[in-house]
Amino acid sequence: MGRYMDRVAAADLTLLDPVILAEALEADLASTAADEDDVDRGEFVVAAVHGFVDFLADTDRWSGSAEQLADVAELLNALMGETNDWALVDVPVISDEDALDDLSKLPLIQRTTALLQWIGDAKPVTATGALRTKDIEAAAACFGLKVRGGPKQAGGPEAGDGSSEKSVPTVRSMYEVPLLAQVWEALARTDLIKIGSTKAEPTAASAVFQAGSTPDRLEELVFFVEQFLSASVLAYDPEQPWEVLVAATVASILLAAASEDPPRTNAVLDPRKGASAEERATVETLKAAAMHQLERLEEQGILTIDTHFRVPPAVVRCIATTYEDATVLADLGLLDLPDFDLDSEDA
């Protein structure tokens, strides 16, 4: 990193230029190439830098663009002998104009835009960074949800579709409205809003998100969809095996749906032949939990569910970036299943 800093005028180690980083690594590796007693140093250096970049990305400390991060990761992966040959999804080539047009039409983007417009200059928040109880109703309305904020009453209605005044559920916290909480989390992760101790306010990036130039706005929309996908599917408790299993199932179906051979809806998660009654019951419960999440994603335009599960071409890159990651796949227990076939009898 010292060699890198020597090559830039104003060194910022949270934003690495891939070309300058390549030059610094080349110089460092060349300096020890002839040292037979230190043959593993080069591998260690690349792995260490890779770990540092992963740390910046995982903790939201990376201050460069998503494209710069992708270029740096590609450089380090290549130096470590890692390639994308095992990729599960082929991202289609789409022009920026078409991709922006498709993404901007997603219900998720349109409803999030409505939320940002509702926030205006700022909205007060609680000590946990959540919207106040009295503001939940208006915020949820941006997503077509009918809920009231306030203390729950004994025997009061549970969460429902709000089709009648009496059936509108009452929630005590924004976090009891999953979609609103997931979008709020994604807005914070993408720095579209800044959440302080007393208020949340849109950042300059939110203006780009709503009406920026094509490449800049596209970058913001893609980043937001990726973080929403992470917040909505990967926010499981790793200590809860059932939650991990549901997340793995949803991620698997989304990856398959983003491929050129999307899975048939009626074949996904059908119990294998000869399954016991207990196994069938388990599969049905898992299927119901996974389908609940998938149907919620369908409502936001992330995928379509008819005869097959399919992901719109413009969203494929977001699915690939979010779930086609070795760490994510390993945590979900999917890394050892490269030939996983959702249409097979054992799916």
Short mmCIF file of C-alpha atoms in Angstrom, two decimals:
data_model
loop_
_atom_site.label_atom_id
_atom_site.label_comp_id
_atom_site.label_asym_id
_atom_site.label_seq_id
_atom_site.Cartn_x
_atom_site.Cartn_y
_atom_site.Cartn_z
CA MET A 1 0.00 0.00 0.00
CA GLY A 2 3.01 2.25 0.53
CA ARG A 3 3.99 1.71 -3.11
CA TYR A 4 0.43 2.62 -4.11
CA MET A 5 0.47 5.82 -2.05
CA ASP A 6 3.77 6.84 -3.65
CA ARG A 7 2.02 6.82 -7.03
CA VAL A 8 -0.98 9.05 -6.24
CA ALA A 9 -1.09 12.73 -5.37
CA ALA A 10 -3.77 12.47 -2.68
CA ALA A 11 -3.80 8.95 -1.35
CA ASP A 12 -7.14 7.63 -0.17
CA LEU A 13 -7.06 3.97 0.73
CA THR A 14 -10.85 3.71 0.61
CA LEU A 15 -10.76 4.42 -3.13
CA LEU A 16 -8.16 2.45 -5.06
CA ASP A 17 -7.42 3.15 -8.71
CA PRO A 18 -7.15 -0.29 -10.38
CA VAL A 19 -4.44 0.80 -12.84
CA ILE A 20 -2.24 2.37 -10.15
CA LEU A 21 -2.88 -0.58 -7.84
CA ALA A 22 -1.76 -2.96 -10.60
CA GLU A 23 1.45 -0.97 -11.05
CA ALA A 24 2.14 -1.00 -7.30
CA LEU A 25 1.52 -4.74 -7.03
CA GLU A 26 3.71 -5.41 -10.07
CA ALA A 27 6.56 -3.40 -8.54
CA ASP A 28 6.16 -5.16 -5.20
CA LEU A 29 6.06 -8.63 -6.71
CA ALA A 30 9.03 -7.87 -8.94
CA SER A 31 11.08 -6.70 -5.97
CA THR A 32 10.92 -10.14 -4.33
CA ALA A 33 10.68 -12.37 -7.42
CA ALA A 34 14.28 -13.57 -7.10
CA ASP A 35 14.11 -14.26 -3.37
CA GLU A 36 13.87 -18.04 -3.10
CA ASP A 37 13.37 -17.83 0.66
CA ASP A 38 10.22 -15.75 0.20
CA VAL A 39 8.38 -17.55 -2.60
CA ASP A 40 5.00 -17.25 -0.86
CA ARG A 41 5.21 -13.52 -0.23
CA GLY A 42 3.60 -12.50 -3.51
CA GLU A 43 0.61 -14.74 -2.90
CA PHE A 44 0.31 -13.37 0.63
CA VAL A 45 0.45 -9.74 -0.55
CA VAL A 46 -2.31 -10.22 -3.13
CA ALA A 47 -4.47 -12.13 -0.64
CA ALA A 48 -3.95 -9.41 1.98
CA VAL A 49 -4.92 -6.62 -0.42
CA HIS A 50 -7.91 -8.69 -1.54
CA GLY A 51 -8.97 -9.07 2.09
CA PHE A 52 -8.59 -5.34 2.66
CA VAL A 53 -10.77 -4.51 -0.37
CA ASP A 54 -13.38 -7.04 0.77
CA PHE A 55 -13.36 -5.36 4.18
CA LEU A 56 -13.98 -1.94 2.61
CA ALA A 57 -16.87 -3.31 0.55
CA ASP A 58 -18.46 -5.37 3.34
CA THR A 59 -18.38 -2.49 5.83
CA ASP A 60 -19.53 0.20 3.35
CA ARG A 61 -16.19 2.00 3.68
CA TRP A 62 -15.44 1.87 -0.07
CA SER A 63 -15.72 5.45 -1.29
CA GLY A 64 -15.24 4.86 -5.01
CA SER A 65 -17.77 3.85 -7.63
CA ALA A 66 -19.21 0.36 -8.02
CA GLU A 67 -17.38 0.06 -11.35
CA GLN A 68 -14.01 0.85 -9.73
CA LEU A 69 -14.66 -1.74 -7.04
CA ALA A 70 -15.55 -4.33 -9.69
CA ASP A 71 -12.36 -3.53 -11.64
CA VAL A 72 -10.19 -3.84 -8.51
CA ALA A 73 -11.85 -7.13 -7.56
CA GLU A 74 -11.37 -8.47 -11.10
CA LEU A 75 -7.66 -7.53 -10.98
CA LEU A 76 -7.10 -9.23 -7.62
CA ASN A 77 -9.11 -12.30 -8.61
CA ALA A 78 -7.02 -12.66 -11.75
CA LEU A 79 -3.77 -12.38 -9.77
CA MET A 80 -5.05 -15.06 -7.39
CA GLY A 81 -5.94 -17.32 -10.29
CA GLU A 82 -9.66 -16.92 -9.72
CA THR A 83 -11.94 -16.49 -12.72
CA ASN A 84 -15.63 -16.26 -13.34
CA ASP A 85 -15.66 -19.47 -15.37
CA TRP A 86 -17.93 -21.03 -12.76
CA ALA A 87 -20.50 -18.24 -13.07
CA LEU A 88 -24.06 -19.46 -12.65
CA VAL A 89 -25.59 -16.55 -14.55
CA ASP A 90 -24.68 -14.95 -17.86
CA VAL A 91 -25.49 -11.26 -17.57
CA PRO A 92 -27.13 -10.10 -20.82
CA VAL A 93 -25.66 -7.14 -22.67
CA ILE A 94 -28.14 -4.26 -22.50
CA SER A 95 -27.57 -0.63 -23.43
CA ASP A 96 -27.50 1.83 -20.56
CA GLU A 97 -30.56 3.57 -21.97
CA ASP A 98 -32.63 0.36 -22.12
CA ALA A 99 -31.43 -0.82 -18.71
CA LEU A 100 -32.29 2.54 -17.13
CA ASP A 101 -35.71 2.55 -18.78
CA ASP A 102 -36.50 -0.95 -17.53
CA LEU A 103 -35.21 -0.40 -14.00
CA SER A 104 -36.95 2.95 -13.60
CA LYS A 105 -40.27 1.22 -14.38
CA LEU A 106 -39.90 -1.34 -11.59
CA PRO A 107 -42.56 -0.88 -8.90
CA LEU A 108 -39.71 -1.04 -6.36
CA ILE A 109 -38.01 2.00 -7.92
CA GLN A 110 -41.21 3.97 -8.43
CA ARG A 111 -42.37 3.36 -4.86
CA THR A 112 -38.95 4.14 -3.43
CA THR A 113 -38.95 7.38 -5.42
CA ALA A 114 -42.32 8.21 -3.85
CA LEU A 115 -40.81 7.56 -0.41
CA LEU A 116 -37.86 9.86 -1.12
CA GLN A 117 -40.25 12.58 -2.28
CA TRP A 118 -42.31 12.08 0.88
CA ILE A 119 -39.18 12.44 3.03
CA GLY A 120 -38.62 15.84 1.43
CA ASP A 121 -35.86 17.79 3.12
CA ALA A 122 -35.86 15.49 6.18
CA LYS A 123 -38.01 13.39 8.47
CA PRO A 124 -37.49 12.87 12.21
CA VAL A 125 -36.34 9.44 13.39
CA THR A 126 -36.16 7.55 16.65
CA ALA A 127 -33.02 6.67 18.57
CA THR A 128 -32.77 3.46 16.49
CA GLY A 129 -32.87 5.38 13.21
CA ALA A 130 -36.41 4.28 12.38
CA LEU A 131 -39.30 6.49 11.36
CA ARG A 132 -41.53 7.70 14.17
CA THR A 133 -44.71 5.78 14.85
CA LYS A 134 -46.95 8.58 13.61
CA ASP A 135 -45.10 8.68 10.25
CA ILE A 136 -45.33 4.94 9.49
CA GLU A 137 -48.77 5.18 7.89
CA ALA A 138 -47.70 7.80 5.33
CA ALA A 139 -44.40 6.07 4.57
CA ALA A 140 -46.06 2.68 4.09
CA ALA A 141 -48.65 4.28 1.79
CA CYS A 142 -45.83 5.02 -0.67
CA PHE A 143 -45.69 1.25 -1.21
CA GLY A 144 -49.43 0.72 -1.32
CA LEU A 145 -49.44 -0.68 2.23
CA LYS A 146 -52.13 0.18 4.75
CA VAL A 147 -50.93 0.17 8.34
CA ARG A 148 -51.26 2.44 11.34
CA GLY A 149 -48.55 3.28 13.79
CA GLY A 150 -49.42 3.13 17.45
CA PRO A 151 -49.79 0.85 20.48
CA LYS A 152 -51.37 -2.51 19.68
CA GLN A 153 -54.69 -3.21 21.30
CA ALA A 154 -55.70 -6.57 22.68
CA GLY A 155 -57.67 -8.46 20.06
CA GLY A 156 -56.74 -5.94 17.38
CA PRO A 157 -56.41 -6.99 13.73
CA GLU A 158 -53.27 -8.68 12.51
CA ALA A 159 -51.39 -7.50 9.45
CA GLY A 160 -53.56 -7.84 6.36
CA ASP A 161 -54.30 -6.22 3.03
CA GLY A 162 -56.11 -3.31 4.65
CA SER A 163 -59.12 -3.84 2.40
CA SER A 164 -61.41 -2.37 5.03
CA GLU A 165 -60.94 0.27 7.67
CA LYS A 166 -61.39 -2.27 10.46
CA SER A 167 -58.77 -4.62 9.02
CA VAL A 168 -55.96 -2.05 8.88
CA PRO A 169 -53.28 -3.45 11.20
CA THR A 170 -51.54 -1.40 13.88
CA VAL A 171 -47.77 -1.64 14.27
CA ARG A 172 -45.56 -0.30 17.01
CA SER A 173 -42.44 0.01 14.88
CA MET A 174 -41.40 0.51 11.27
CA TYR A 175 -39.59 -2.83 11.55
CA GLU A 176 -42.97 -4.58 11.77
CA VAL A 177 -43.53 -3.57 8.14
CA PRO A 178 -40.89 -5.74 6.41
CA LEU A 179 -40.93 -4.08 2.99
CA LEU A 180 -40.62 -0.59 4.44
CA ALA A 181 -37.80 -1.72 6.75
CA GLN A 182 -35.95 -3.41 3.87
CA VAL A 183 -36.18 -0.35 1.63
CA TRP A 184 -35.11 1.90 4.51
CA GLU A 185 -32.08 -0.33 5.07
CA ALA A 186 -31.21 -0.28 1.36
CA LEU A 187 -31.51 3.51 1.26
CA ALA A 188 -29.09 3.79 4.15
CA ARG A 189 -26.63 1.26 2.67
CA THR A 190 -26.53 3.12 -0.64
CA ASP A 191 -26.18 6.52 1.05
CA LEU A 192 -29.38 7.75 -0.58
CA ILE A 193 -30.41 8.92 2.86
CA LYS A 194 -28.28 9.97 5.80
CA ILE A 195 -29.67 8.85 9.13
CA GLY A 196 -28.56 11.00 12.04
CA SER A 197 -29.43 10.96 15.71
CA THR A 198 -32.68 12.89 15.23
CA LYS A 199 -33.52 12.92 11.52
CA ALA A 200 -33.08 11.22 8.17
CA GLU A 201 -32.42 13.37 5.15
CA PRO A 202 -31.82 12.63 1.45
CA THR A 203 -28.29 13.01 0.16
CA ALA A 204 -27.11 14.43 -3.15
CA ALA A 205 -27.18 10.88 -4.50
CA SER A 206 -30.96 10.75 -4.03
CA ALA A 207 -31.37 13.50 -6.61
CA VAL A 208 -29.30 11.44 -9.06
CA PHE A 209 -31.41 8.38 -8.19
CA GLN A 210 -34.55 10.29 -9.18
CA ALA A 211 -33.41 12.29 -12.19
CA GLY A 212 -29.70 12.01 -12.90
CA SER A 213 -27.93 11.50 -16.23
CA THR A 214 -28.20 8.04 -17.75
CA PRO A 215 -24.93 6.45 -16.54
CA ASP A 216 -25.03 8.06 -13.10
CA ARG A 217 -28.69 7.30 -12.45
CA LEU A 218 -28.30 3.74 -13.74
CA GLU A 219 -25.44 3.19 -11.32
CA GLU A 220 -27.57 4.41 -8.41
CA LEU A 221 -30.57 2.26 -9.39
CA VAL A 222 -28.48 -0.89 -9.85
CA PHE A 223 -26.71 -0.37 -6.52
CA PHE A 224 -30.02 0.19 -4.74
CA VAL A 225 -31.66 -2.92 -6.21
CA GLU A 226 -28.62 -4.98 -5.18
CA GLN A 227 -28.79 -3.71 -1.61
CA PHE A 228 -32.55 -4.26 -1.49
CA LEU A 229 -32.03 -7.86 -2.63
CA SER A 230 -29.44 -8.29 0.11
CA ALA A 231 -31.63 -6.72 2.78
CA SER A 232 -34.73 -8.69 1.76
CA VAL A 233 -33.20 -12.16 1.35
CA LEU A 234 -29.86 -12.27 3.17
CA ALA A 235 -30.92 -10.64 6.46
CA TYR A 236 -31.28 -14.04 8.12
CA ASP A 237 -30.01 -15.16 11.50
CA PRO A 238 -27.10 -17.57 10.81
CA GLU A 239 -27.85 -19.26 14.12
CA GLN A 240 -31.32 -20.21 12.87
CA PRO A 241 -30.98 -23.14 10.42
CA TRP A 242 -34.52 -22.73 9.11
CA GLU A 243 -33.94 -19.08 8.21
CA VAL A 244 -30.73 -20.03 6.40
CA LEU A 245 -32.55 -22.78 4.51
CA VAL A 246 -35.31 -20.43 3.36
CA ALA A 247 -32.77 -17.79 2.28
CA ALA A 248 -30.77 -20.44 0.41
CA THR A 249 -33.91 -21.63 -1.36
CA VAL A 250 -34.95 -18.13 -2.41
CA ALA A 251 -31.42 -17.23 -3.58
CA SER A 252 -31.18 -20.50 -5.53
CA ILE A 253 -34.48 -19.87 -7.31
CA LEU A 254 -33.53 -16.28 -8.12
CA LEU A 255 -30.18 -17.38 -9.57
CA ALA A 256 -31.90 -20.04 -11.63
CA ALA A 257 -34.60 -17.58 -12.71
CA ALA A 258 -31.88 -15.19 -13.91
CA SER A 259 -30.29 -17.86 -16.08
CA GLU A 260 -31.00 -18.64 -19.73
CA ASP A 261 -32.90 -21.75 -18.63
CA PRO A 262 -35.33 -20.54 -15.93
CA PRO A 263 -36.95 -23.20 -13.71
CA ARG A 264 -40.52 -24.37 -14.17
CA THR A 265 -42.76 -23.14 -11.37
CA ASN A 266 -44.61 -26.42 -10.90
CA ALA A 267 -41.36 -28.39 -10.62
CA VAL A 268 -39.58 -26.32 -8.00
CA LEU A 269 -39.31 -27.93 -4.59
CA ASP A 270 -41.49 -30.91 -5.40
CA PRO A 271 -40.70 -33.68 -2.91
CA ARG A 272 -38.62 -36.48 -4.42
CA LYS A 273 -40.26 -39.78 -5.20
CA GLY A 274 -40.57 -42.03 -2.20
CA ALA A 275 -40.38 -39.17 0.31
CA SER A 276 -41.90 -39.86 3.68
CA ALA A 277 -44.90 -37.96 4.99
CA GLU A 278 -42.59 -36.02 7.32
CA GLU A 279 -40.24 -35.10 4.47
CA ARG A 280 -43.16 -33.96 2.34
CA ALA A 281 -44.49 -31.81 5.16
CA THR A 282 -41.06 -30.23 5.61
CA VAL A 283 -40.78 -29.48 1.89
CA GLU A 284 -44.25 -27.97 1.79
CA THR A 285 -43.45 -25.71 4.75
CA LEU A 286 -40.18 -24.62 3.14
CA LYS A 287 -41.92 -24.07 -0.18
CA ALA A 288 -44.59 -21.90 1.45
CA ALA A 289 -41.99 -19.74 3.22
CA ALA A 290 -39.88 -19.34 0.07
CA MET A 291 -42.89 -18.60 -2.13
CA HIS A 292 -44.04 -15.92 0.30
CA GLN A 293 -40.72 -14.10 -0.18
CA LEU A 294 -40.69 -14.66 -3.93
CA GLU A 295 -44.22 -13.34 -4.34
CA ARG A 296 -43.26 -10.21 -2.39
CA LEU A 297 -40.31 -9.74 -4.77
CA GLU A 298 -42.63 -10.25 -7.73
CA GLU A 299 -44.78 -7.38 -6.45
CA GLN A 300 -41.71 -5.15 -6.73
CA GLY A 301 -40.91 -6.27 -10.30
CA ILE A 302 -37.81 -8.28 -9.35
CA LEU A 303 -39.16 -11.39 -11.08
CA THR A 304 -42.25 -12.82 -12.74
CA ILE A 305 -43.97 -16.02 -11.66
CA ASP A 306 -46.13 -17.82 -14.23
CA THR A 307 -45.22 -21.13 -15.85
CA HIS A 308 -41.59 -20.36 -14.96
CA PHE A 309 -39.69 -18.15 -12.58
CA ARG A 310 -38.03 -15.41 -14.66
CA VAL A 311 -35.96 -12.33 -13.86
CA PRO A 312 -36.18 -9.28 -16.18
CA PRO A 313 -32.96 -8.83 -18.22
CA ALA A 314 -32.15 -5.49 -16.58
CA VAL A 315 -32.32 -7.05 -13.12
CA VAL A 316 -30.11 -10.06 -13.92
CA ARG A 317 -26.90 -8.15 -13.14
CA CYS A 318 -28.29 -7.28 -9.70
CA ILE A 319 -29.12 -10.92 -8.96
CA ALA A 320 -25.67 -12.04 -10.09
CA THR A 321 -23.82 -9.40 -8.07
CA THR A 322 -25.84 -10.04 -4.91
CA TYR A 323 -25.99 -13.83 -4.77
CA GLU A 324 -23.29 -15.12 -7.13
CA ASP A 325 -20.58 -14.50 -4.56
CA ALA A 326 -18.45 -17.25 -3.08
CA THR A 327 -18.88 -15.97 0.49
CA VAL A 328 -22.66 -15.63 0.14
CA LEU A 329 -22.99 -19.07 -1.45
CA ALA A 330 -20.79 -20.63 1.23
CA ASP A 331 -22.77 -19.05 4.06
CA LEU A 332 -25.98 -20.39 2.50
CA GLY A 333 -24.47 -23.85 2.09
CA LEU A 334 -24.71 -23.66 -1.71
CA LEU A 335 -21.06 -23.46 -2.71
CA ASP A 336 -20.74 -27.24 -2.97
CA LEU A 337 -23.76 -27.55 -5.26
CA PRO A 338 -22.54 -26.34 -8.70
CA ASP A 339 -24.87 -28.73 -10.51
CA PHE A 340 -27.95 -27.96 -8.41
CA ASP A 341 -30.97 -28.50 -10.66
CA LEU A 342 -34.20 -26.94 -9.46
CA ASP A 343 -36.16 -28.97 -12.00
CA SER A 344 -34.79 -32.33 -10.92
CA GLU A 345 -36.81 -34.93 -9.01
CA ASP A 346 -34.60 -34.37 -5.96
CA ALA A 347 -34.94 -30.58 -5.99
#
